[in-house]
Tab-separated table of C-alpha atoms and ligand atoms in Angstrom:
chain	number	residue	atom	x	y	z
A	1	MET	CA	-4.431	-5.576	1.926
A	2	PRO	CA	-2.837	-3.461	-0.811
A	3	GLU	CA	0.893	-2.891	-0.412
A	4	LEU	CA	2.984	-0.028	-1.747
A	5	PRO	CA	2.832	-0.917	-5.473
A	6	GLU	CA	-0.949	-1.244	-5.468
A	7	VAL	CA	-1.443	2.005	-3.547
A	8	GLU	CA	0.981	3.757	-5.912
A	9	LEU	CA	-1.025	2.500	-8.912
A	10	VAL	CA	-4.351	3.518	-7.354
A	11	ALA	CA	-2.952	7.003	-6.605
A	12	ARG	CA	-1.660	7.340	-10.179
A	13	ALA	CA	-5.029	6.270	-11.605
A	14	LEU	CA	-6.861	8.763	-9.369
A	15	ASP	CA	-4.440	11.521	-10.335
A	16	LYS	CA	-5.125	10.861	-13.983
A	17	LEU	CA	-8.899	10.590	-13.560
A	18	VAL	CA	-9.757	13.305	-11.036
A	19	GLY	CA	-6.700	15.597	-10.982
A	20	GLY	CA	-7.985	19.109	-11.769
A	21	ARG	CA	-11.597	18.289	-10.889
A	22	CYS	CA	-13.484	20.192	-8.194
A	23	ILE	CA	-15.669	18.758	-5.440
A	24	LEU	CA	-19.072	20.454	-5.449
A	25	ALA	CA	-20.368	18.483	-2.476
A	26	ALA	CA	-19.525	15.452	-0.376
A	27	GLU	CA	-21.741	12.933	1.346
A	28	ILE	CA	-20.334	10.705	4.084
A	29	ARG	CA	-22.564	7.703	4.704
A	30	ARG	CA	-20.491	5.972	7.351
A	31	ALA	CA	-19.617	8.330	10.183
A	32	ARG	CA	-16.601	6.355	11.353
A	33	LEU	CA	-14.924	6.710	7.963
A	34	VAL	CA	-13.919	10.283	8.811
A	35	ALA	CA	-11.580	9.823	11.752
A	36	GLY	CA	-11.632	12.696	14.238
A	37	SER	CA	-14.429	14.602	12.476
A	38	THR	CA	-18.142	14.359	11.776
A	39	PRO	CA	-19.725	13.761	8.348
A	40	LYS	CA	-21.210	17.263	8.532
A	41	ASP	CA	-17.938	19.051	9.368
A	42	PHE	CA	-16.002	16.968	6.865
A	43	SER	CA	-18.451	17.721	4.039
A	44	ARG	CA	-18.528	21.434	4.873
A	45	LEU	CA	-14.704	21.621	4.886
A	46	ILE	CA	-14.127	19.826	1.594
A	47	ARG	CA	-16.996	21.398	-0.369
A	48	GLY	CA	-15.727	23.655	-3.156
A	49	SER	CA	-12.173	22.275	-3.074
A	50	CYS	CA	-10.415	21.380	-6.289
A	51	ILE	CA	-8.043	18.429	-6.542
A	52	ASN	CA	-4.583	19.650	-7.552
A	53	CYS	CA	-3.074	16.172	-7.680
A	54	VAL	CA	-3.171	12.752	-6.057
A	55	ASN	CA	-0.100	10.975	-4.678
A	56	ARG	CA	0.747	8.799	-1.721
A	57	ARG	CA	2.876	8.457	1.388
A	58	GLY	CA	3.428	4.862	2.495
A	59	LYS	CA	0.108	3.131	1.947
A	60	HIS	CA	-1.862	6.375	2.395
A	61	ILE	CA	-3.386	8.149	-0.611
A	62	LEU	CA	-3.068	11.939	-0.499
A	63	PHE	CA	-5.463	14.181	-2.432
A	64	GLU	CA	-3.810	17.609	-2.493
A	65	LEU	CA	-6.570	20.184	-2.603
A	66	ASN	CA	-6.404	23.855	-3.426
A	67	GLY	CA	-7.135	26.018	-0.416
A	68	GLY	CA	-4.409	24.331	1.608
A	69	LEU	CA	-6.060	21.068	2.616
A	70	VAL	CA	-5.037	17.466	2.013
A	71	LEU	CA	-7.447	14.550	2.048
A	72	ILE	CA	-5.702	11.479	3.458
A	73	ALA	CA	-7.351	8.167	2.544
A	74	HIS	CA	-6.359	4.643	3.540
A	75	LEU	CA	-7.874	1.672	1.692
A	76	ARG	CA	-7.014	-0.864	4.426
A	77	MET	CA	-8.420	-4.322	3.581
A	78	SER	CA	-11.054	-3.648	0.953
A	79	GLY	CA	-11.478	0.071	0.233
A	80	ARG	CA	-11.760	1.089	-3.414
A	81	PHE	CA	-12.720	4.107	-5.461
A	82	LEU	CA	-15.174	4.260	-8.369
A	83	LEU	CA	-15.641	7.168	-10.720
A	84	LEU	CA	-19.275	6.909	-11.791
A	85	PRO	CA	-21.303	8.687	-14.470
A	86	PRO	CA	-24.567	10.287	-13.277
A	87	GLU	CA	-26.858	7.412	-14.178
A	88	ALA	CA	-24.761	4.578	-12.711
A	89	PRO	CA	-26.100	2.920	-9.547
A	90	LEU	CA	-24.082	3.163	-6.342
A	91	PRO	CA	-22.201	0.030	-5.278
A	92	LYS	CA	-22.935	-1.822	-2.074
A	93	PHE	CA	-21.006	-0.467	0.903
A	94	THR	CA	-20.853	3.104	-0.403
A	95	HIS	CA	-19.287	5.067	2.436
A	96	ALA	CA	-18.514	8.371	0.736
A	97	ILE	CA	-19.657	10.199	-2.393
A	98	PHE	CA	-17.836	13.205	-3.852
A	99	TYR	CA	-19.895	15.071	-6.433
A	100	LEU	CA	-17.518	16.441	-9.059
A	101	ASP	CA	-17.874	19.409	-11.391
A	102	ASP	CA	-18.090	17.185	-14.494
A	103	GLU	CA	-21.278	15.545	-13.155
A	104	ARG	CA	-19.481	12.360	-12.248
A	105	ARG	CA	-19.235	11.048	-8.703
A	106	LEU	CA	-16.122	9.755	-7.026
A	107	VAL	CA	-17.353	7.013	-4.710
A	108	PHE	CA	-15.512	5.252	-1.899
A	109	SER	CA	-16.827	1.767	-1.239
A	110	ASP	CA	-15.529	-0.521	1.482
A	111	GLN	CA	-16.918	-3.955	2.212
A	112	ARG	CA	-14.841	-4.587	5.338
A	113	HIS	CA	-15.351	-1.117	6.865
A	114	PHE	CA	-11.714	-0.492	7.839
A	115	GLY	CA	-11.067	2.385	5.410
A	116	MET	CA	-10.210	5.827	6.729
A	117	MET	CA	-10.402	9.428	5.518
A	118	LYS	CA	-9.107	12.555	7.144
A	119	LEU	CA	-8.783	16.208	6.124
A	120	VAL	CA	-5.682	18.015	7.341
A	121	PRO	CA	-3.974	21.328	6.572
A	122	ALA	CA	-1.221	20.779	3.995
A	123	ALA	CA	1.440	22.234	6.282
A	124	GLN	CA	0.698	19.568	8.903
A	125	VAL	CA	0.161	16.559	6.711
A	126	HIS	CA	3.473	14.888	7.508
A	127	LYS	CA	3.011	15.560	11.225
A	128	THR	CA	-0.312	13.744	11.485
A	129	LYS	CA	-0.556	10.625	13.612
A	130	GLU	CA	-0.920	8.477	10.472
A	131	LEU	CA	2.164	9.728	8.665
A	132	ARG	CA	4.675	11.094	11.146
A	133	ALA	CA	6.126	7.756	12.274
A	134	LEU	CA	6.495	6.282	8.780
A	135	ALA	CA	9.959	5.235	7.630
A	136	PRO	CA	11.496	6.983	4.586
A	137	GLU	CA	9.926	6.199	1.214
A	138	PRO	CA	11.779	3.289	-0.460
A	139	PHE	CA	12.497	5.387	-3.550
A	140	SER	CA	13.705	8.424	-1.600
A	141	GLU	CA	17.331	9.397	-1.082
A	142	GLU	CA	17.044	8.623	2.632
A	143	PHE	CA	16.342	4.937	2.041
A	144	THR	CA	19.920	3.810	1.525
A	145	PRO	CA	21.611	0.477	2.308
A	146	GLN	CA	23.198	2.297	5.260
A	147	TYR	CA	19.761	3.321	6.544
A	148	LEU	CA	18.522	-0.253	6.247
A	149	ALA	CA	21.651	-1.645	7.922
A	150	SER	CA	21.389	0.639	10.949
A	151	THR	CA	17.635	0.043	11.235
A	152	LEU	CA	18.064	-3.734	11.183
A	153	ALA	CA	20.959	-3.534	13.635
A	154	ARG	CA	18.645	-2.027	16.253
A	155	SER	CA	15.889	-4.657	15.952
A	156	ARG	CA	15.717	-7.819	18.068
A	157	ARG	CA	12.743	-9.066	16.060
A	158	THR	CA	13.076	-11.301	13.010
A	159	LEU	CA	13.910	-9.847	9.616
A	160	LYS	CA	10.405	-10.581	8.337
A	161	GLU	CA	8.704	-8.805	11.235
A	162	THR	CA	11.076	-5.858	11.017
A	163	LEU	CA	10.478	-5.443	7.287
A	164	LEU	CA	6.701	-5.373	7.865
A	165	ASP	CA	7.022	-2.590	10.471
A	166	GLN	CA	6.038	0.603	8.595
A	167	THR	CA	8.154	2.713	10.957
A	168	LYS	CA	11.258	0.767	9.822
A	169	VAL	CA	10.569	0.187	6.118
A	170	THR	CA	7.599	1.734	4.330
A	171	GLY	CA	5.319	-0.113	1.967
A	172	LEU	CA	6.207	-3.789	2.426
A	173	GLY	CA	3.390	-6.140	3.383
A	174	ASN	CA	3.258	-9.903	3.609
A	175	ILE	CA	3.594	-10.490	-0.145
A	176	TYR	CA	6.426	-8.166	-1.132
A	177	ALA	CA	8.406	-8.900	2.050
A	178	ALA	CA	8.362	-12.604	1.110
A	179	GLU	CA	9.339	-11.794	-2.480
A	180	ALA	CA	12.207	-9.477	-1.487
A	181	LEU	CA	13.591	-11.998	1.010
A	182	PHE	CA	13.441	-14.745	-1.602
A	183	LEU	CA	15.033	-12.591	-4.288
A	184	SER	CA	17.951	-11.764	-1.991
A	185	ARG	CA	18.152	-15.390	-0.737
A	186	VAL	CA	17.711	-14.363	2.872
A	187	ASN	CA	16.133	-16.410	5.660
A	188	PRO	CA	13.043	-14.569	6.988
A	189	PHE	CA	13.500	-15.858	10.542
A	190	ILE	CA	16.950	-14.471	11.344
A	191	ILE	CA	17.013	-11.895	14.127
A	192	ALA	CA	17.422	-8.585	12.273
A	193	ALA	CA	20.305	-7.437	14.485
A	194	ASP	CA	22.221	-10.642	13.681
A	195	PHE	CA	21.901	-10.185	9.916
A	196	SER	CA	25.293	-9.755	8.304
A	197	ARG	CA	25.947	-6.160	7.273
A	198	ARG	CA	27.627	-7.430	4.121
A	199	ARG	CA	24.323	-8.846	2.874
A	200	VAL	CA	22.212	-5.741	3.474
A	201	GLY	CA	22.966	-4.234	0.062
A	202	ARG	CA	21.423	-7.196	-1.687
A	203	LEU	CA	18.279	-7.123	0.453
A	204	HIS	CA	17.952	-3.368	-0.077
A	205	GLN	CA	18.187	-3.837	-3.838
A	206	ALA	CA	15.664	-6.694	-3.765
A	207	ILE	CA	13.110	-4.469	-1.975
A	208	LEU	CA	13.477	-1.825	-4.688
A	209	ASP	CA	13.384	-4.471	-7.427
A	210	VAL	CA	10.125	-6.099	-6.320
A	211	PHE	CA	8.457	-2.690	-6.014
A	212	THR	CA	9.779	-1.493	-9.379
A	213	GLU	CA	8.743	-4.682	-11.123
A	214	SER	CA	5.160	-4.707	-9.834
A	215	ILE	CA	4.601	-0.984	-10.399
A	216	ALA	CA	5.938	-1.343	-13.949
A	217	HIS	CA	3.641	-4.296	-14.571
A	218	GLY	CA	0.593	-2.461	-13.174
A	219	SER	CA	1.391	0.607	-15.268
A	220	THR	CA	0.761	-1.396	-18.423
A	221	LEU	CA	-2.807	-2.272	-17.374
A	222	ASN	CA	-5.846	-0.327	-18.477
A	223	ILE	CA	-7.390	1.986	-15.910
A	224	ASP	CA	-11.027	1.155	-15.218
A	225	PRO	CA	-12.638	4.350	-13.851
A	226	GLU	CA	-15.438	2.324	-12.307
A	227	ASN	CA	-13.081	0.098	-10.350
A	228	ILE	CA	-10.027	1.909	-8.998
A	229	ASP	CA	-9.071	-0.949	-6.772
A	230	GLY	CA	-5.767	-2.102	-5.293
A	231	SER	CA	-6.801	-5.740	-5.586
A	232	TYR	CA	-7.169	-5.300	-9.350
A	233	TYR	CA	-3.467	-4.478	-9.590
A	234	GLY	CA	-2.533	-7.044	-6.942
A	235	GLY	CA	-4.492	-9.745	-8.783
A	236	ALA	CA	-2.851	-8.921	-12.089
A	237	TYR	CA	0.545	-9.459	-10.482
A	238	GLU	CA	-0.265	-12.744	-8.718
A	239	GLY	CA	0.991	-14.910	-11.559
A	240	ARG	CA	4.438	-13.358	-11.120
A	241	TRP	CA	4.943	-14.240	-7.474
A	242	ARG	CA	8.137	-16.231	-7.050
A	243	VAL	CA	7.469	-17.640	-3.613
A	244	TYR	CA	4.364	-16.091	-2.031
A	245	ASP	CA	1.358	-18.454	-1.906
A	246	ARG	CA	3.354	-21.234	-3.584
A	247	GLU	CA	3.577	-23.737	-0.721
A	248	GLY	CA	4.585	-27.195	-1.978
A	249	GLU	CA	5.467	-25.957	-5.468
A	250	PRO	CA	9.062	-26.237	-6.753
A	251	CYS	CA	11.372	-23.271	-6.136
A	252	ILE	CA	12.060	-21.508	-9.443
A	253	ALA	CA	15.767	-21.355	-8.592
A	254	CYS	CA	16.573	-24.793	-7.132
A	255	GLY	CA	13.487	-27.008	-7.436
A	256	SER	CA	13.062	-27.579	-3.675
A	257	ARG	CA	9.519	-27.413	-2.340
A	258	ILE	CA	8.456	-23.976	-1.143
A	259	ARG	CA	7.522	-24.026	2.516
A	260	ARG	CA	5.036	-22.015	4.535
A	261	LEU	CA	5.360	-21.301	8.242
A	262	THR	CA	3.022	-19.238	10.351
A	263	HIS	CA	5.184	-16.589	11.894
A	264	ALA	CA	3.966	-13.705	14.066
A	265	GLY	CA	0.441	-14.605	12.996
A	266	ARG	CA	1.128	-14.398	9.254
A	267	SER	CA	1.996	-16.979	6.614
A	268	THR	CA	5.637	-16.827	5.619
A	269	TYR	CA	6.664	-18.507	2.359
A	270	PHE	CA	10.298	-19.359	1.665
A	271	CYS	CA	12.613	-21.812	-0.047
A	272	PRO	CA	14.342	-23.908	2.651
A	273	ARG	CA	17.387	-24.320	0.407
A	274	CYS	CA	17.890	-20.916	-1.221
A	275	GLN	CA	17.001	-19.096	1.994
A	276	ARG	CA	18.858	-21.320	4.442
A	277	ARG	CA	20.634	-18.460	6.170
B	1	LIG	ZN1	15.269	-22.622	-3.868
């Protein structure tokens, strides 16, 4: 599942490729893609809209349309966009087609069928069910070490679980949570409320550092209009993981073997020596 850096890179690519384009027509081929609407109503509402810009909130992609609507899209496990010239065949699992005014089609394809799209009035976008409970953006002024400290202090779950909770910290998934905990030398299994306040600053910085590093790396890659896919960016960053998916390999800091424990249903990778406490 794409995490914040991948969604940020997908949103940037879309902004570059379709920002300013207009949607002449839309075709929804999987009814359940458009939560709370029907393919017919959705297509009627979006037809004729132009895309002012594309950005994101948490792991949601936001297409800001003229006429006061926002298209919210979530890639979930396997959703991806493709910008196709007229003659190109549609990919398998095409769930939505947006016909643009330059004759190209913006296609949403989703093998696992968990993707979501929703049209909402711009004034209500941050009050929708999907976005209203999200924690502050990591790069916003609200996400301070003090914010993180008071959030952790109220959680009786482990640090790892708390960091994955999008209402506490936005954008971390299993990979970047592991990387941030390793970078700040923090044990993932400590109860969040018991975590020393003195160490919060370092964890806070590590969260920003892992995001900054992966977004910077992804920004150097070429954009492929026919595969605007979070896993493309995620895959390109794999070789840089310090601890994630490295069970049994030597820790880059101390040489101990990286361990993996299943915790709250997810694999958690850590160095037993560097992240002792
Ligand atoms: Zn180590």
